[in-house]
GROMACS .gro file of C-alpha atoms in nm:
model
  373
    1MET     CA    1  -1.815   1.836   0.705
    2GLU     CA    2  -1.641   2.037   0.976
    3CYS     CA    3  -1.631   1.962   1.350
    4PRO     CA    4  -1.524   2.197   1.628
    5HIS     CA    5  -1.432   1.905   1.850
    6PHE     CA    6  -1.195   1.757   1.589
    7SER     CA    7  -1.043   2.100   1.516
    8ALA     CA    8  -0.975   2.154   1.889
    9ALA     CA    9  -0.840   1.793   1.922
   10ARG     CA   10  -1.109   1.714   2.182
   11CYS     CA   11  -1.236   1.418   1.978
   12LEU     CA   12  -1.031   1.257   1.700
   13SER     CA   13  -1.253   0.954   1.631
   14CYS     CA   14  -1.337   1.077   1.281
   15THR     CA   15  -0.988   1.034   1.135
   16LEU     CA   16  -1.087   1.163   0.790
   17MET     CA   17  -1.264   1.476   0.916
   18GLY     CA   18  -1.186   1.767   0.676
   19VAL     CA   19  -1.106   1.539   0.377
   20PRO     CA   20  -1.356   1.604   0.095
   21TYR     CA   21  -1.614   1.326   0.103
   22ALA     CA   22  -1.562   1.217  -0.261
   23GLU     CA   23  -1.190   1.171  -0.185
   24GLN     CA   24  -1.276   0.960   0.124
   25VAL     CA   25  -1.488   0.724  -0.075
   26ALA     CA   26  -1.239   0.699  -0.362
   27ALA     CA   27  -0.960   0.617  -0.111
   28LYS     CA   28  -1.162   0.342   0.054
   29GLU     CA   29  -1.249   0.182  -0.277
   30GLN     CA   30  -0.885   0.198  -0.387
   31ALA     CA   31  -0.767   0.038  -0.055
   32VAL     CA   32  -1.021  -0.246  -0.085
   33ARG     CA   33  -0.943  -0.313  -0.454
   34ALA     CA   34  -0.575  -0.336  -0.372
   35LEU     CA   35  -0.636  -0.614  -0.117
   36LEU     CA   36  -0.867  -0.827  -0.331
   37PRO     CA   37  -0.785  -1.032  -0.640
   38ALA     CA   38  -0.790  -0.885  -0.996
   39GLY     CA   39  -1.072  -0.951  -1.235
   40ILE     CA   40  -1.357  -0.854  -1.011
   41ASP     CA   41  -1.643  -0.655  -1.164
   42TRP     CA   42  -1.667  -0.357  -0.929
   43LEU     CA   43  -2.004  -0.187  -0.902
   44PRO     CA   44  -2.021   0.185  -0.814
   45SER     CA   45  -1.965   0.260  -0.444
   46VAL     CA   46  -2.275   0.329  -0.237
   47VAL     CA   47  -2.275   0.650  -0.041
   48GLY     CA   48  -2.519   0.822   0.190
   49PRO     CA   49  -2.519   1.147   0.389
   50GLU     CA   50  -2.176   1.244   0.521
   51SER     CA   51  -2.326   1.385   0.845
   52GLY     CA   52  -2.630   1.306   1.056
   53PHE     CA   53  -2.622   0.935   0.955
   54ARG     CA   54  -2.569   0.752   1.283
   55ASN     CA   55  -2.873   0.572   1.422
   56LYS     CA   56  -2.709   0.500   1.754
   57ALA     CA   57  -2.531   0.703   2.019
   58LYS     CA   58  -2.306   0.545   2.279
   59MET     CA   59  -2.255   0.814   2.534
   60VAL     CA   60  -2.023   0.785   2.827
   61VAL     CA   61  -2.178   0.960   3.125
   62THR     CA   62  -1.945   1.169   3.345
   63GLY     CA   63  -1.978   1.490   3.545
   64THR     CA   64  -2.215   1.513   3.837
   65VAL     CA   65  -2.580   1.439   3.914
   66ALA     CA   66  -2.655   1.811   3.881
   67ALA     CA   67  -2.448   1.859   3.570
   68PRO     CA   68  -2.402   1.534   3.378
   69VAL     CA   69  -2.174   1.520   3.075
   70LEU     CA   70  -2.264   1.293   2.779
   71GLY     CA   71  -1.989   1.209   2.535
   72ILE     CA   72  -1.649   1.044   2.564
   73LEU     CA   73  -1.356   1.031   2.809
   74ASP     CA   74  -1.045   1.234   2.767
   75ARG     CA   75  -0.700   1.091   2.848
   76SER     CA   76  -0.729   1.184   3.212
   77GLY     CA   77  -1.065   1.012   3.247
   78GLY     CA   78  -1.265   1.334   3.237
   79GLY     CA   79  -1.573   1.384   3.021
   80ILE     CA   80  -1.597   1.561   2.685
   81ASP     CA   81  -1.946   1.669   2.595
   82LEU     CA   82  -2.047   1.551   2.244
   83GLN     CA   83  -2.420   1.627   2.245
   84ASP     CA   84  -2.368   1.847   1.942
   85CYS     CA   85  -2.175   1.581   1.744
   86GLY     CA   86  -2.254   1.624   1.372
   87LEU     CA   87  -2.285   1.254   1.308
   88TYR     CA   88  -2.616   1.236   1.498
   89PRO     CA   89  -2.946   1.328   1.325
   90PRO     CA   90  -3.173   1.572   1.508
   91GLU     CA   91  -3.412   1.290   1.604
   92LEU     CA   92  -3.127   1.143   1.807
   93SER     CA   93  -2.948   1.450   1.939
   94ASP     CA   94  -3.277   1.607   2.054
   95ALA     CA   95  -3.307   1.328   2.308
   96PHE     CA   96  -2.983   1.421   2.492
   97ALA     CA   97  -3.115   1.723   2.682
   98PRO     CA   98  -3.425   1.542   2.824
   99LEU     CA   99  -3.207   1.246   2.923
  100SER     CA  100  -2.964   1.480   3.098
  101ARG     CA  101  -3.255   1.625   3.297
  102PHE     CA  102  -3.370   1.275   3.377
  103ILE     CA  103  -3.026   1.186   3.522
  104THR     CA  104  -3.063   1.477   3.760
  105LEU     CA  105  -3.425   1.393   3.843
  106ALA     CA  106  -3.356   1.026   3.921
  107ARG     CA  107  -3.026   1.107   4.098
  108LEU     CA  108  -2.821   0.878   3.875
  109THR     CA  109  -2.464   0.934   3.987
  110PRO     CA  110  -2.222   0.923   3.686
  111TYR     CA  111  -1.957   0.652   3.724
  112ASP     CA  112  -1.611   0.784   3.807
  113VAL     CA  113  -1.355   0.558   3.638
  114ALA     CA  114  -1.061   0.677   3.843
  115GLN     CA  115  -1.243   0.646   4.177
  116ARG     CA  116  -1.444   0.339   4.078
  117ARG     CA  117  -1.753   0.504   4.225
  118GLY     CA  118  -2.093   0.595   4.094
  119GLU     CA  119  -2.366   0.408   3.906
  120LEU     CA  120  -2.448   0.534   3.560
  121LYS     CA  121  -2.183   0.435   3.300
  122TYR     CA  122  -2.343   0.481   2.960
  123LEU     CA  123  -2.650   0.595   2.776
  124LEU     CA  124  -2.718   0.393   2.460
  125ILE     CA  125  -2.978   0.552   2.239
  126THR     CA  126  -3.100   0.415   1.906
  127VAL     CA  127  -3.332   0.596   1.665
  128ALA     CA  128  -3.563   0.419   1.418
  129PRO     CA  129  -3.646   0.560   1.072
  130ASP     CA  130  -3.988   0.672   1.207
  131GLY     CA  131  -3.825   0.863   1.495
  132GLY     CA  132  -3.897   0.604   1.762
  133LEU     CA  133  -3.628   0.571   2.028
  134MET     CA  134  -3.471   0.289   2.227
  135VAL     CA  135  -3.304   0.422   2.546
  136ARG     CA  136  -3.076   0.199   2.760
  137PHE     CA  137  -2.922   0.301   3.091
  138VAL     CA  138  -2.603   0.101   3.161
  139VAL     CA  139  -2.549   0.099   3.536
  140ARG     CA  140  -2.308  -0.069   3.779
  141SER     CA  141  -2.575  -0.218   4.010
  142THR     CA  142  -2.947  -0.233   4.082
  143GLU     CA  143  -2.912   0.059   4.328
  144SER     CA  144  -3.078   0.310   4.095
  145LEU     CA  145  -3.331   0.078   3.931
  146SER     CA  146  -3.618   0.170   4.153
  147ARG     CA  147  -3.566   0.543   4.096
  148ILE     CA  148  -3.553   0.494   3.718
  149ARG     CA  149  -3.880   0.306   3.738
  150LYS     CA  150  -4.039   0.568   3.960
  151HIS     CA  151  -3.953   0.857   3.732
  152LEU     CA  152  -4.010   0.672   3.405
  153PRO     CA  153  -4.352   0.845   3.346
  154THR     CA  154  -4.177   1.181   3.361
  155LEU     CA  155  -3.916   1.068   3.109
  156LEU     CA  156  -4.193   0.946   2.873
  157GLY     CA  157  -4.355   1.287   2.903
  158TRP     CA  158  -4.028   1.449   2.797
  159LEU     CA  159  -3.956   1.178   2.535
  160PRO     CA  160  -4.293   1.059   2.395
  161GLN     CA  161  -4.110   0.900   2.106
  162ALA     CA  162  -3.948   0.640   2.336
  163ARG     CA  163  -4.059   0.293   2.239
  164VAL     CA  164  -3.819   0.086   2.446
  165VAL     CA  165  -3.655   0.178   2.776
  166SER     CA  166  -3.430  -0.066   2.965
  167VAL     CA  167  -3.155  -0.088   3.226
  168ASN     CA  168  -2.846  -0.292   3.161
  169LEU     CA  169  -2.633  -0.410   3.450
  170GLN     CA  170  -2.259  -0.394   3.393
  171PRO     CA  171  -2.084  -0.431   3.733
  172GLU     CA  172  -1.724  -0.486   3.612
  173HIS     CA  173  -1.458  -0.217   3.615
  174LYS     CA  174  -1.337  -0.273   3.259
  175ALA     CA  175  -1.397  -0.136   2.911
  176VAL     CA  176  -1.704  -0.348   2.852
  177LEU     CA  177  -2.001  -0.158   2.705
  178GLU     CA  178  -2.276  -0.369   2.851
  179GLY     CA  179  -2.350  -0.666   3.078
  180GLU     CA  180  -2.561  -0.980   3.028
  181ARG     CA  181  -2.860  -0.874   3.242
  182GLU     CA  182  -3.120  -0.643   3.089
  183GLU     CA  183  -3.423  -0.510   3.273
  184LEU     CA  184  -3.698  -0.402   3.032
  185LEU     CA  185  -3.899  -0.107   3.163
  186LEU     CA  186  -4.096  -0.019   2.852
  187GLY     CA  187  -4.165  -0.211   2.533
  188GLU     CA  188  -3.970  -0.504   2.398
  189SER     CA  189  -3.823  -0.412   2.059
  190LEU     CA  190  -3.771  -0.107   1.835
  191THR     CA  191  -3.912  -0.136   1.484
  192MET     CA  192  -3.660  -0.049   1.215
  193ARG     CA  193  -3.847  -0.005   0.885
  194VAL     CA  194  -3.596  -0.093   0.616
  195ASN     CA  195  -3.684  -0.152   0.247
  196ASP     CA  196  -4.054  -0.209   0.330
  197LEU     CA  197  -3.953  -0.472   0.595
  198ASP     CA  198  -3.999  -0.431   0.969
  199LEU     CA  199  -3.689  -0.545   1.148
  200HIS     CA  200  -3.746  -0.573   1.525
  201LEU     CA  201  -3.446  -0.472   1.729
  202ARG     CA  202  -3.423  -0.590   2.091
  203PRO     CA  203  -3.193  -0.410   2.334
  204GLN     CA  204  -2.893  -0.642   2.315
  205SER     CA  205  -2.904  -0.715   1.941
  206PHE     CA  206  -2.676  -0.557   1.685
  207PHE     CA  207  -2.791  -0.338   1.393
  208GLN     CA  208  -2.582  -0.152   1.137
  209THR     CA  209  -2.502   0.206   1.246
  210ASN     CA  210  -2.608   0.364   0.913
  211THR     CA  211  -2.968   0.274   0.831
  212GLU     CA  212  -2.970   0.422   0.479
  213VAL     CA  213  -2.655   0.244   0.363
  214ALA     CA  214  -2.758  -0.072   0.542
  215ALA     CA  215  -3.077  -0.067   0.337
  216ALA     CA  216  -2.864  -0.048   0.018
  217LEU     CA  217  -2.650  -0.339   0.139
  218TYR     CA  218  -2.958  -0.555   0.203
  219ARG     CA  219  -3.089  -0.468  -0.146
  220GLN     CA  220  -2.763  -0.565  -0.311
  221VAL     CA  221  -2.746  -0.900  -0.132
  222GLN     CA  222  -3.114  -0.958  -0.209
  223GLU     CA  223  -3.046  -0.899  -0.578
  224TRP     CA  224  -2.750  -1.140  -0.591
  225VAL     CA  225  -2.938  -1.409  -0.412
  226ALA     CA  226  -3.246  -1.376  -0.636
  227GLU     CA  227  -3.027  -1.417  -0.945
  228GLY     CA  228  -2.936  -1.770  -0.844
  229VAL     CA  229  -3.287  -1.876  -0.753
  230PRO     CA  230  -3.163  -2.093  -0.465
  231ARG     CA  231  -3.394  -2.333  -0.293
  232GLU     CA  232  -3.200  -2.321   0.034
  233VAL     CA  233  -2.999  -2.034   0.183
  234TRP     CA  234  -2.795  -2.015   0.500
  235ASP     CA  235  -2.730  -1.675   0.662
  236LEU     CA  236  -2.435  -1.721   0.895
  237TYR     CA  237  -2.366  -1.457   1.160
  238CYS     CA  238  -2.716  -1.342   1.074
  239GLY     CA  239  -2.765  -1.088   1.356
  240VAL     CA  240  -3.124  -0.968   1.360
  241GLY     CA  241  -3.178  -1.135   1.026
  242GLY     CA  242  -3.145  -0.840   0.786
  243PHE     CA  243  -3.002  -1.039   0.499
  244ALA     CA  244  -3.210  -1.351   0.561
  245LEU     CA  245  -3.541  -1.163   0.590
  246HIS     CA  246  -3.468  -0.970   0.270
  247CYS     CA  247  -3.413  -1.305   0.090
  248ALA     CA  248  -3.717  -1.487   0.216
  249ALA     CA  249  -3.935  -1.615  -0.076
  250ALA     CA  250  -4.206  -1.863  -0.138
  251GLY     CA  251  -4.066  -2.213  -0.196
  252ARG     CA  252  -3.730  -2.120  -0.042
  253ARG     CA  253  -3.584  -2.260   0.281
  254LEU     CA  254  -3.385  -2.010   0.476
  255VAL     CA  255  -3.177  -2.069   0.789
  256GLY     CA  256  -3.018  -1.795   0.991
  257VAL     CA  257  -2.754  -1.877   1.255
  258GLU     CA  258  -2.637  -1.628   1.523
  259VAL     CA  259  -2.477  -1.675   1.866
  260SER     CA  260  -2.678  -1.386   2.025
  261ALA     CA  261  -3.011  -1.515   2.162
  262GLU     CA  262  -3.149  -1.155   2.167
  263ALA     CA  263  -3.070  -1.109   1.799
  264VAL     CA  264  -3.233  -1.436   1.713
  265ALA     CA  265  -3.541  -1.346   1.907
  266SER     CA  266  -3.553  -1.017   1.709
  267ALA     CA  267  -3.520  -1.206   1.381
  268GLN     CA  268  -3.787  -1.462   1.473
  269ARG     CA  269  -4.040  -1.190   1.550
  270SER     CA  270  -3.961  -1.014   1.217
  271ALA     CA  271  -4.007  -1.342   1.023
  272THR     CA  272  -4.360  -1.419   1.132
  273ALA     CA  273  -4.535  -1.258   0.835
  274LEU     CA  274  -4.281  -1.349   0.560
  275PRO     CA  275  -4.315  -1.617   0.289
  276GLY     CA  276  -4.107  -1.931   0.268
  277ASP     CA  277  -3.966  -2.163   0.530
  278VAL     CA  278  -3.763  -1.933   0.762
  279GLU     CA  279  -3.573  -2.060   1.068
  280PHE     CA  280  -3.337  -1.884   1.306
  281ILE     CA  281  -3.104  -2.077   1.530
  282VAL     CA  282  -2.903  -1.968   1.836
  283ALA     CA  283  -2.555  -2.120   1.781
  284ASP     CA  284  -2.194  -2.037   1.691
  285ALA     CA  285  -2.214  -1.996   1.317
  286THR     CA  286  -1.886  -2.172   1.240
  287ARG     CA  287  -1.945  -2.468   1.475
  288TRP     CA  288  -2.299  -2.511   1.345
  289ALA     CA  289  -2.193  -2.509   0.977
  290VAL     CA  290  -1.884  -2.736   1.002
  291ALA     CA  291  -2.091  -2.996   1.186
  292ARG     CA  292  -2.334  -3.025   0.891
  293THR     CA  293  -2.297  -3.294   0.632
  294ASP     CA  294  -2.530  -3.121   0.384
  295ALA     CA  295  -2.478  -2.789   0.207
  296PRO     CA  296  -2.720  -2.527   0.077
  297ASP     CA  297  -2.744  -2.365  -0.266
  298LEU     CA  298  -2.619  -2.036  -0.128
  299VAL     CA  299  -2.444  -1.914   0.188
  300VAL     CA  300  -2.445  -1.554   0.311
  301VAL     CA  301  -2.174  -1.467   0.566
  302ASN     CA  302  -2.148  -1.143   0.756
  303PRO     CA  303  -1.881  -1.196   1.020
  304PRO     CA  304  -1.724  -0.943   1.261
  305ARG     CA  305  -1.393  -0.778   1.175
  306ARG     CA  306  -1.194  -1.094   1.241
  307GLY     CA  307  -1.359  -1.259   0.939
  308ILE     CA  308  -1.494  -1.614   0.907
  309GLY     CA  309  -1.160  -1.776   0.997
  310PRO     CA  310  -0.987  -2.094   0.873
  311ASP     CA  311  -1.248  -2.352   0.990
  312LEU     CA  312  -1.546  -2.202   0.814
  313ALA     CA  313  -1.337  -2.107   0.515
  314ASP     CA  314  -1.212  -2.465   0.483
  315TRP     CA  315  -1.567  -2.600   0.515
  316LEU     CA  316  -1.698  -2.368   0.242
  317GLU     CA  317  -1.401  -2.460   0.021
  318ARG     CA  318  -1.477  -2.836   0.057
  319SER     CA  319  -1.856  -2.800   0.037
  320THR     CA  320  -2.076  -2.827  -0.270
  321THR     CA  321  -2.225  -2.478  -0.218
  322PRO     CA  322  -2.194  -2.305  -0.555
  323THR     CA  323  -2.245  -1.951  -0.440
  324VAL     CA  324  -2.139  -1.746  -0.141
  325VAL     CA  325  -2.214  -1.378  -0.063
  326TYR     CA  326  -1.956  -1.233   0.179
  327SER     CA  327  -2.029  -0.903   0.355
  328SER     CA  328  -1.720  -0.769   0.526
  329CYS     CA  329  -1.616  -0.467   0.729
  330ASN     CA  330  -1.245  -0.557   0.704
  331ALA     CA  331  -1.095  -0.622   0.361
  332SER     CA  332  -0.773  -0.754   0.516
  333THR     CA  333  -0.947  -1.051   0.682
  334LEU     CA  334  -1.171  -1.083   0.378
  335ALA     CA  335  -0.868  -1.123   0.155
  336ARG     CA  336  -0.723  -1.381   0.391
  337ASP     CA  337  -1.052  -1.578   0.386
  338LEU     CA  338  -1.073  -1.560   0.005
  339ALA     CA  339  -0.725  -1.700  -0.026
  340ALA     CA  340  -0.836  -1.999   0.182
  341MET     CA  341  -1.127  -2.064  -0.061
  342PRO     CA  342  -0.962  -2.077  -0.407
  343SER     CA  343  -1.254  -2.269  -0.558
  344LEU     CA  344  -1.485  -1.980  -0.479
  345GLN     CA  345  -1.387  -1.693  -0.704
  346PRO     CA  346  -1.503  -1.337  -0.641
  347VAL     CA  347  -1.686  -1.214  -0.947
  348ARG     CA  348  -1.860  -0.897  -0.830
  349ALA     CA  349  -1.811  -0.657  -0.542
  350ARG     CA  350  -1.927  -0.323  -0.408
  351VAL     CA  351  -1.799  -0.086  -0.143
  352LEU     CA  352  -2.065   0.067   0.077
  353ASP     CA  353  -1.961   0.368   0.283
  354MET     CA  354  -2.129   0.285   0.610
  355PHE     CA  355  -1.894   0.505   0.812
  356PRO     CA  356  -1.823   0.848   0.660
  357GLN     CA  357  -1.540   1.056   0.815
  358THR     CA  358  -1.353   0.738   0.905
  359ASP     CA  359  -1.147   0.484   0.710
  360HIS     CA  360  -1.404   0.212   0.788
  361TYR     CA  361  -1.642   0.068   0.520
  362GLU     CA  362  -1.850  -0.236   0.427
  363VAL     CA  363  -1.777  -0.439   0.117
  364ALA     CA  364  -2.005  -0.700  -0.035
  365VAL     CA  365  -1.854  -0.971  -0.262
  366LEU     CA  366  -2.033  -1.231  -0.474
  367LEU     CA  367  -1.832  -1.557  -0.496
  368GLU     CA  368  -1.905  -1.835  -0.748
  369ARG     CA  369  -1.755  -2.182  -0.747
  370THR     CA  370  -1.522  -2.281  -1.023
  371VAL     CA  371  -1.443  -2.638  -1.127
  372ARG     CA  372  -1.177  -2.782  -0.904
  373SER     CA  373  -0.857  -2.882  -1.075
   0.00000   0.00000   0.00000
């Protein structure tokens, strides 16, 4: 893949741009293997398209009402237009021009970071596998809310594939992508069809950036869970429930725990037609687990880059849970956590290239308990 923005040093986010894709994947696998213990059975790495794979665009809005710029900020705080970024599929990038026209129509003044003036900070657009869109306007105040509502029918005429439209209020002058308050103007959730499952994505809930590779990750975890035939599974840091919902089965109790209420609401809606006893709980995953005196047959953990940390690692080490599946986006913190759980040995692992053109990745590891000495 080649990118004119990278070549001109306008955008250097894709640090591996220009490196042959096979070399990128091999280097990631080598780096992960070097951090984890020896003796693991490594499955072939999972890859997807090296371009056009992102299902979400986070566009900083700069410029003027008459000529908005969608992209990123340069070092001086000016805007760099990235509407033609090669990481976006056509279903996503085709939405940028209508949204730019809407900014002008609704008189949404782009936020000026240096002057601390203006209203519209970001456009957050997510595309589903069927082409449906979620569009979120991140604004500083409610000043523009009535105009967005007024002109929404026009936007829907330009973007008939829009399923969810909302306004997020982020009043603070800091590098925070979104605020707590969300005003829904259309719909409630975007349906992400993944592996014959409908995952319902609400505006403030997280979903993996690469739908195709995320589907492969869910299948891999589903396979490992099915092998153990567990009666009870906990999915900690469950997000919108991707792992949990893929592992639902008749006769199985499944508990997902996630601190985001929006993500849990998404998961609960997705679970309504699934077999088994499925429950999703809004709570800090670590605090919830370490407060329990019982332990399930299997635990799935999918923490943020910081890893599960010492408290949860210590609880898992002392627990009777025989099997853990750990999905990580940071092999350094994964290695740290594994060292804190010596009774749970990694037996199989797989790198999944969720983020082509960068040095980021996802790695799934199957851990099995050995007899304590």
